[in-house]
JSON list of C-alpha atoms in Angstrom, two decimals:
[
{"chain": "A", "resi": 1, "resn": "UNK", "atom": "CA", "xyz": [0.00, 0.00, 0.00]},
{"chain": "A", "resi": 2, "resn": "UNK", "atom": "CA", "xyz": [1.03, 3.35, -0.58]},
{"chain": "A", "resi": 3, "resn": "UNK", "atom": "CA", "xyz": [0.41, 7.32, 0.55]},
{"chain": "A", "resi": 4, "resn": "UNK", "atom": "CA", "xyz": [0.43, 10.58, 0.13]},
{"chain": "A", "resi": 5, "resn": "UNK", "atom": "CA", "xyz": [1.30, 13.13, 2.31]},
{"chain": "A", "resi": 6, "resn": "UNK", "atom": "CA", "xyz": [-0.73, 16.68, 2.51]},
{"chain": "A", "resi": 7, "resn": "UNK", "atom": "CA", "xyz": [-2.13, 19.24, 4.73]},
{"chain": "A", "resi": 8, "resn": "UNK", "atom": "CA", "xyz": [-0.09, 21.54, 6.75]},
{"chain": "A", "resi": 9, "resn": "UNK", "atom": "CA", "xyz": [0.69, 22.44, 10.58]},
{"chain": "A", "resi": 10, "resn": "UNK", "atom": "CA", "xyz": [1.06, 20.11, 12.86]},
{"chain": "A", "resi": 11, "resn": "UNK", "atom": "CA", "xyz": [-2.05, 17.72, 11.84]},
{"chain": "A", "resi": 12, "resn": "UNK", "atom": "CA", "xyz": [-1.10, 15.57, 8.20]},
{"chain": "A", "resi": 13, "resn": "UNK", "atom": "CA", "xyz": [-4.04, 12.94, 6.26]},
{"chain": "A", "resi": 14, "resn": "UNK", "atom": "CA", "xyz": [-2.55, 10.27, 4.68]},
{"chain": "A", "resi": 15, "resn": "UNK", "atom": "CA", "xyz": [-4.27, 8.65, 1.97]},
{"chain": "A", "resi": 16, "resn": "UNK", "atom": "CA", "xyz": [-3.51, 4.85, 1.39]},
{"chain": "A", "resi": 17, "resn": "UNK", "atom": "CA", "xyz": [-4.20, 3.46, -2.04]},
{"chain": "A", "resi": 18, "resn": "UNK", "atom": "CA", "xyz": [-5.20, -0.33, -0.89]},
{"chain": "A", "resi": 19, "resn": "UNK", "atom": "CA", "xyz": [-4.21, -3.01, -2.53]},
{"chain": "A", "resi": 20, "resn": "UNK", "atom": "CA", "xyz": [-6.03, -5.97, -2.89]},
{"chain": "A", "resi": 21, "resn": "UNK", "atom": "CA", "xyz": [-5.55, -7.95, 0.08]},
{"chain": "A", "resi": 22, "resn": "UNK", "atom": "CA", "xyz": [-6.54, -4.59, 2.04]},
{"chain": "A", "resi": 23, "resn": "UNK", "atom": "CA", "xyz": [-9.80, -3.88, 0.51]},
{"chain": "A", "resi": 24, "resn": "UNK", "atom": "CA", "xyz": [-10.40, -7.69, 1.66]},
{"chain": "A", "resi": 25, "resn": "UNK", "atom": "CA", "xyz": [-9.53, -7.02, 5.15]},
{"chain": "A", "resi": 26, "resn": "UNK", "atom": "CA", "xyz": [-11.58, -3.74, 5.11]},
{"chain": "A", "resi": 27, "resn": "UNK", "atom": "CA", "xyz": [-14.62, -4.86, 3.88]},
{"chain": "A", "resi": 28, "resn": "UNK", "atom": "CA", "xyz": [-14.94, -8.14, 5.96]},
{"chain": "A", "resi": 29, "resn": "UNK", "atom": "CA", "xyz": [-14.08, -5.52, 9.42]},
{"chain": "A", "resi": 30, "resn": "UNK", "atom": "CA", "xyz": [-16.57, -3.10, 7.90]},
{"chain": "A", "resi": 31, "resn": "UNK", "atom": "CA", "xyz": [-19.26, -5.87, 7.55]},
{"chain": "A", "resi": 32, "resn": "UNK", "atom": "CA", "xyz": [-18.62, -6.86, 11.30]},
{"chain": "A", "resi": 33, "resn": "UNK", "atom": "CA", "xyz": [-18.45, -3.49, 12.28]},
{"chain": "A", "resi": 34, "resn": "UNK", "atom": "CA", "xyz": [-21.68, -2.87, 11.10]},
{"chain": "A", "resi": 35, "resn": "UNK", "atom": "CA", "xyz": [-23.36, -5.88, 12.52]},
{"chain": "A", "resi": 36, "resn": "UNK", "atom": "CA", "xyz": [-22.26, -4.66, 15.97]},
{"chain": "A", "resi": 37, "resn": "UNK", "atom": "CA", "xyz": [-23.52, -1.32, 15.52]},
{"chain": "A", "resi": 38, "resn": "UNK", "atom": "CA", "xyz": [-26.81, -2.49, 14.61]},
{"chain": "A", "resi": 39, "resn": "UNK", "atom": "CA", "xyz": [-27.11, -3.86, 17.56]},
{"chain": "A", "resi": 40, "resn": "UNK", "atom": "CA", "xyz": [-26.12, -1.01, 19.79]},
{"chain": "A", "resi": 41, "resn": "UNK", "atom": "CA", "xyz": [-28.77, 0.67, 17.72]},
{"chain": "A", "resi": 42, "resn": "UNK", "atom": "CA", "xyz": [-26.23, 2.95, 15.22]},
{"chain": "A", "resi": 43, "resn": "UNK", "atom": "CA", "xyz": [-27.97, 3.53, 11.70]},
{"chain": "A", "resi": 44, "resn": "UNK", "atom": "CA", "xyz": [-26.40, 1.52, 8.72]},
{"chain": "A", "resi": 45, "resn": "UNK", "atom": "CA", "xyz": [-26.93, 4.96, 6.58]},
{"chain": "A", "resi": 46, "resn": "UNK", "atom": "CA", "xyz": [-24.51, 6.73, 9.03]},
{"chain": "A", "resi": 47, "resn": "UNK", "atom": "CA", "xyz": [-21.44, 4.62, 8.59]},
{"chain": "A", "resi": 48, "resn": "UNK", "atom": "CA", "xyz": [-18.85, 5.77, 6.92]},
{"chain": "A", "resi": 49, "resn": "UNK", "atom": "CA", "xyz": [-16.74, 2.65, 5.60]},
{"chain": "A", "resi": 50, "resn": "UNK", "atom": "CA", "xyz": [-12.70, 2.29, 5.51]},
{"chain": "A", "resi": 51, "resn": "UNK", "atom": "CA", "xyz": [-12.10, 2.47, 2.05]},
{"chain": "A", "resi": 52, "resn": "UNK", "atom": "CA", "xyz": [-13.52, 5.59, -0.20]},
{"chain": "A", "resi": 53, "resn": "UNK", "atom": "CA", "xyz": [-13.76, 3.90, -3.58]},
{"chain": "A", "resi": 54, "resn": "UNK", "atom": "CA", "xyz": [-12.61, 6.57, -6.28]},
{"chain": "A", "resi": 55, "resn": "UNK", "atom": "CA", "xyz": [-15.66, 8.77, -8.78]},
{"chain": "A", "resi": 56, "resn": "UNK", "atom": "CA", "xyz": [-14.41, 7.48, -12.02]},
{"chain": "A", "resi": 57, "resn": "UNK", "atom": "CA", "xyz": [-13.38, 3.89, -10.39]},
{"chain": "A", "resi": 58, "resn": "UNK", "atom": "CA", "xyz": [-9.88, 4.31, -12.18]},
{"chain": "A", "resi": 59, "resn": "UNK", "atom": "CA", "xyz": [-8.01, 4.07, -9.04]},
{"chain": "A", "resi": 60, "resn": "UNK", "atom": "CA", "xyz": [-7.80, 1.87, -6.49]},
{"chain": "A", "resi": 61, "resn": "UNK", "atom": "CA", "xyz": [-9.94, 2.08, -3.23]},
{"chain": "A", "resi": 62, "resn": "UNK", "atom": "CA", "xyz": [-8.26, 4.65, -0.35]},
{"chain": "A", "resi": 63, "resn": "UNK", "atom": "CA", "xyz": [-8.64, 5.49, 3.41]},
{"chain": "A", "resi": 64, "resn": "UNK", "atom": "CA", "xyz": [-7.64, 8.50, 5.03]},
{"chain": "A", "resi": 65, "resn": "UNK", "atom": "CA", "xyz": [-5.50, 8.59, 8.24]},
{"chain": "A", "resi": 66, "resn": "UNK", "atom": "CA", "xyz": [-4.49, 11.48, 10.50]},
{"chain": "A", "resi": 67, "resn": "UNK", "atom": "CA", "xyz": [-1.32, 11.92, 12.20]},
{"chain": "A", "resi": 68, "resn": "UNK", "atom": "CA", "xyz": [0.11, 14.36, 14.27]},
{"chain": "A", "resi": 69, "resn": "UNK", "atom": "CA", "xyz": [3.60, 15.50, 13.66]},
{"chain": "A", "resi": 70, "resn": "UNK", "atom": "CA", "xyz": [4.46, 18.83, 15.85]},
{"chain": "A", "resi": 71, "resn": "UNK", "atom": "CA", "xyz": [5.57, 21.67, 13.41]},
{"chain": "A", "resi": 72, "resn": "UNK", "atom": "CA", "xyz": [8.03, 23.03, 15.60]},
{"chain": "A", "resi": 73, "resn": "UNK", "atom": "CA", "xyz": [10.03, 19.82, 16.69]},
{"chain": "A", "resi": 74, "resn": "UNK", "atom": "CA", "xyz": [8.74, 16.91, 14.16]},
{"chain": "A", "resi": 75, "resn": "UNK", "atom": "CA", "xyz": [7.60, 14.62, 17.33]},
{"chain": "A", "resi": 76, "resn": "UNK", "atom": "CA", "xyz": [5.10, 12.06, 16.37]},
{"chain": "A", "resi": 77, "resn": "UNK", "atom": "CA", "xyz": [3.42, 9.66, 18.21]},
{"chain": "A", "resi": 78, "resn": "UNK", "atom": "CA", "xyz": [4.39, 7.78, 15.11]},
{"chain": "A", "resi": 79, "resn": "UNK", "atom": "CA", "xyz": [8.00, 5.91, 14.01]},
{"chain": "A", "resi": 80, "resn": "UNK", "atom": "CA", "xyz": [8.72, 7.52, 10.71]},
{"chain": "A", "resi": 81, "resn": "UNK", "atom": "CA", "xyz": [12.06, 4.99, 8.72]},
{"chain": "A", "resi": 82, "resn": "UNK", "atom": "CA", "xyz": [13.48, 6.14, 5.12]},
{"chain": "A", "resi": 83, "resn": "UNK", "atom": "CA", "xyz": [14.08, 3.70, 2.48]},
{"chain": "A", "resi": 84, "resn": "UNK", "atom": "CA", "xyz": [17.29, 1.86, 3.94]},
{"chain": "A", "resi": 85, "resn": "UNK", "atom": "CA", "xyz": [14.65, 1.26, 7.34]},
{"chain": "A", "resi": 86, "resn": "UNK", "atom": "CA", "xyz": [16.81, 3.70, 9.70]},
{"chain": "A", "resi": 87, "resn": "UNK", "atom": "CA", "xyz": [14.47, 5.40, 12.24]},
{"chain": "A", "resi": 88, "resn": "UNK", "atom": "CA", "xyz": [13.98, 8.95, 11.43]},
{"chain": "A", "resi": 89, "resn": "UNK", "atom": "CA", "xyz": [15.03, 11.62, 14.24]},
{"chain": "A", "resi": 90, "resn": "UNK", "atom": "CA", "xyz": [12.39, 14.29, 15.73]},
{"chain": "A", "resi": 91, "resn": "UNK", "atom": "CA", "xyz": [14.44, 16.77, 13.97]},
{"chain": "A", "resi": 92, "resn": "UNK", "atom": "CA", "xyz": [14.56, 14.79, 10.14]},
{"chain": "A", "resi": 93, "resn": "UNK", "atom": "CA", "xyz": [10.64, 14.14, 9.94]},
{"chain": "A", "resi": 94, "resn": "UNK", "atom": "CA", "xyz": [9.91, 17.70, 10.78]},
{"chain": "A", "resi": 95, "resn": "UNK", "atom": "CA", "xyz": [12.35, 18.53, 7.91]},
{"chain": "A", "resi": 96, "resn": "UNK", "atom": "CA", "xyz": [10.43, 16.26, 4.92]},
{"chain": "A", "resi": 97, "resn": "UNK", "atom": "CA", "xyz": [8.89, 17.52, 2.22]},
{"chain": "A", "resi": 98, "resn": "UNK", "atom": "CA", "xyz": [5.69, 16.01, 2.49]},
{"chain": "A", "resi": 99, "resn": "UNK", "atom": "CA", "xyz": [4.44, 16.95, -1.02]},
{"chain": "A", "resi": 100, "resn": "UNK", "atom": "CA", "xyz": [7.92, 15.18, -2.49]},
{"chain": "A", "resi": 101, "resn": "UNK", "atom": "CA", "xyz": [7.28, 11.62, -0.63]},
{"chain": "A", "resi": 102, "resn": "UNK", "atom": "CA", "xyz": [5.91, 8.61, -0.72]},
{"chain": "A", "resi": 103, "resn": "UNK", "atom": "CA", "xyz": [5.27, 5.98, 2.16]},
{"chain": "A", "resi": 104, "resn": "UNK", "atom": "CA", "xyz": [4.63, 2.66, 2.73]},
{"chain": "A", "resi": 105, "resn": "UNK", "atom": "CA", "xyz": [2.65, 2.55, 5.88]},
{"chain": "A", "resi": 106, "resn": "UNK", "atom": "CA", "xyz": [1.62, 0.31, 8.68]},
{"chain": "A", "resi": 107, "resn": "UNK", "atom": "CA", "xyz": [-1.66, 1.14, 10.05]},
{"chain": "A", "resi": 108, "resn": "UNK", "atom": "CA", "xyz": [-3.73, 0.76, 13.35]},
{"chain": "A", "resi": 109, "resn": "UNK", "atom": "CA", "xyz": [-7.24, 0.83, 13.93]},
{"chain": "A", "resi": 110, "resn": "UNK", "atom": "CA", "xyz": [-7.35, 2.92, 16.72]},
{"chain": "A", "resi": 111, "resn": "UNK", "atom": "CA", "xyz": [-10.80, 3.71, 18.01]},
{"chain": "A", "resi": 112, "resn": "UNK", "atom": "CA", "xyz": [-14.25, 3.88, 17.11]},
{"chain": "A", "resi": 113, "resn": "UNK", "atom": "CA", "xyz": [-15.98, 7.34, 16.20]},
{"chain": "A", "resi": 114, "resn": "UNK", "atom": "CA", "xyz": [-19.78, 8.32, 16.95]},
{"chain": "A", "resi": 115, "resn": "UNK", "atom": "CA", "xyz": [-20.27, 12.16, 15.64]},
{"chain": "A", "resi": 116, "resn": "UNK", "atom": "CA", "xyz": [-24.13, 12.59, 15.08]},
{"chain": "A", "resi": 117, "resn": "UNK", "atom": "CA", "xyz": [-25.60, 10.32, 12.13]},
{"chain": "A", "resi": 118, "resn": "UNK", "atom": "CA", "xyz": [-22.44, 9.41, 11.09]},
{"chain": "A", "resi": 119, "resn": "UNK", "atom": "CA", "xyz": [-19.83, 6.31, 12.22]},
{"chain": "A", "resi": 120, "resn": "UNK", "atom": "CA", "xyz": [-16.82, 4.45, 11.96]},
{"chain": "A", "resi": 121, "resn": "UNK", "atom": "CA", "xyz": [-13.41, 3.52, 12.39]},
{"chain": "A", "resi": 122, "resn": "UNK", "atom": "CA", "xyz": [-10.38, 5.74, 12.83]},
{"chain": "A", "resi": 123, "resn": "UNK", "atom": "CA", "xyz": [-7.18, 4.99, 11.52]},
{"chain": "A", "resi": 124, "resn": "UNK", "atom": "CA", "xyz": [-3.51, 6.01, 12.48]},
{"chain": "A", "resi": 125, "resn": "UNK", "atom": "CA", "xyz": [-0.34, 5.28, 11.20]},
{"chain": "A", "resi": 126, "resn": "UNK", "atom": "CA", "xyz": [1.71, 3.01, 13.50]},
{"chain": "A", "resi": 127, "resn": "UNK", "atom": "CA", "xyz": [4.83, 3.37, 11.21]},
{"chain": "A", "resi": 128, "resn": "UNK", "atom": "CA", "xyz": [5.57, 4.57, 8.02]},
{"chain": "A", "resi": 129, "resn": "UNK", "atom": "CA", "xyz": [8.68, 4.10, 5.77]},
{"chain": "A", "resi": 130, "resn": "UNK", "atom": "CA", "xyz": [8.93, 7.62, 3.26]},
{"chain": "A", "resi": 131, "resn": "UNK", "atom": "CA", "xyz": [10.83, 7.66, 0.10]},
{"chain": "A", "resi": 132, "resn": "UNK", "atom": "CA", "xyz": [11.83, 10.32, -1.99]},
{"chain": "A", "resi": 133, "resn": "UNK", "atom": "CA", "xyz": [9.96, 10.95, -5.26]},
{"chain": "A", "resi": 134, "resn": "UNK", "atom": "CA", "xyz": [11.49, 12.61, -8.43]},
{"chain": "A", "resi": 135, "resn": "UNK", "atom": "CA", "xyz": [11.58, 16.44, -7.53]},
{"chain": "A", "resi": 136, "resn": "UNK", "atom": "CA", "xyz": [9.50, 19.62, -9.13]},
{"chain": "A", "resi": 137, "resn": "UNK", "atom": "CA", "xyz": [10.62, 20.32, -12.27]},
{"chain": "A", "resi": 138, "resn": "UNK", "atom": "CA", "xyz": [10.09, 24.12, -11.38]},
{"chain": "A", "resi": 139, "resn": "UNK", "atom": "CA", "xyz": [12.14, 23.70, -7.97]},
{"chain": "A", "resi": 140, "resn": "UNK", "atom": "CA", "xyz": [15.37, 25.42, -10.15]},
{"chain": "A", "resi": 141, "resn": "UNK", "atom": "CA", "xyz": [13.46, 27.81, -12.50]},
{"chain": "A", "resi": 142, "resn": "UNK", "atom": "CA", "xyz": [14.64, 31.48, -12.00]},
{"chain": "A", "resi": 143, "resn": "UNK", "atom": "CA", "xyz": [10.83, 32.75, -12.43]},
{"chain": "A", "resi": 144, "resn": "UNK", "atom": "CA", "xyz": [9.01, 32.50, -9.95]}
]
């Protein structure tokens, strides 16, 4: 599986393309997830699933996860690695540039949301290994 890193400040999503043993795994948790809400009385039109299947279906099923990394000192609750699987320092993931990586990412189903109508489970990364994409073309244009 593989991300993307955006947002900004010290809260990042990161949106996992799942492959196909994932969207397996999500759908059968979804499908018991839902049986036990039922019974605890939580609408089946409220739940919002894992995996957001893509408009056009061209692309392959995602799910969002948050993760805090602090702006200021890069401190996640999170183990960031790079390619060669050497833990990142506090100081080094507060440095990436998150539009410029990729990640593979190990995730954890961390709790289980109730906000009004709508359900689920939440998602955060319990490690993630980033690796450098191919830089902006733009990055060493004089204009600006």
């Amino acid at each position: 599986m593989r991300a993307r890193g955006t947002g900004g400040g010290d809260r990042r999503s990161l949106d996992i393309r799942a492959d196909a043993e994932l969207q397996a795994f999500a759908t059968a948790l979804d499908a018991k997830v839902l049986a036990e809400g039922a019974k605890l009385g939580l609408k089946e039109s409220g739940f919002k699933p894992l995996l957001n299947e893509s408009k056009s279906g061209t692309y392959a099923p995602t799910f969002r996860q948050k993760i805090t990394i602090s702006e200021e000192t890069g401190r996640s609750g999170c183990k960031f690695f790079d390619e060669a699987k050497r833990r990142l320092s506090d100081t080094e993931v507060r440095d990436l540039s998150w539009r410029d990586l990729e990640f593979s990412c190990l995730p954890r189903i961390s709790s289980l949301y109730v906000n009004g109508p709508n359900w689920g489970l939440l998602c955060t990364p319990e490690a993630i290994k980033c690796r450098q994409t191919a830089d902006c073309p733009f990055e060493d244009s004089e204009e600006d």
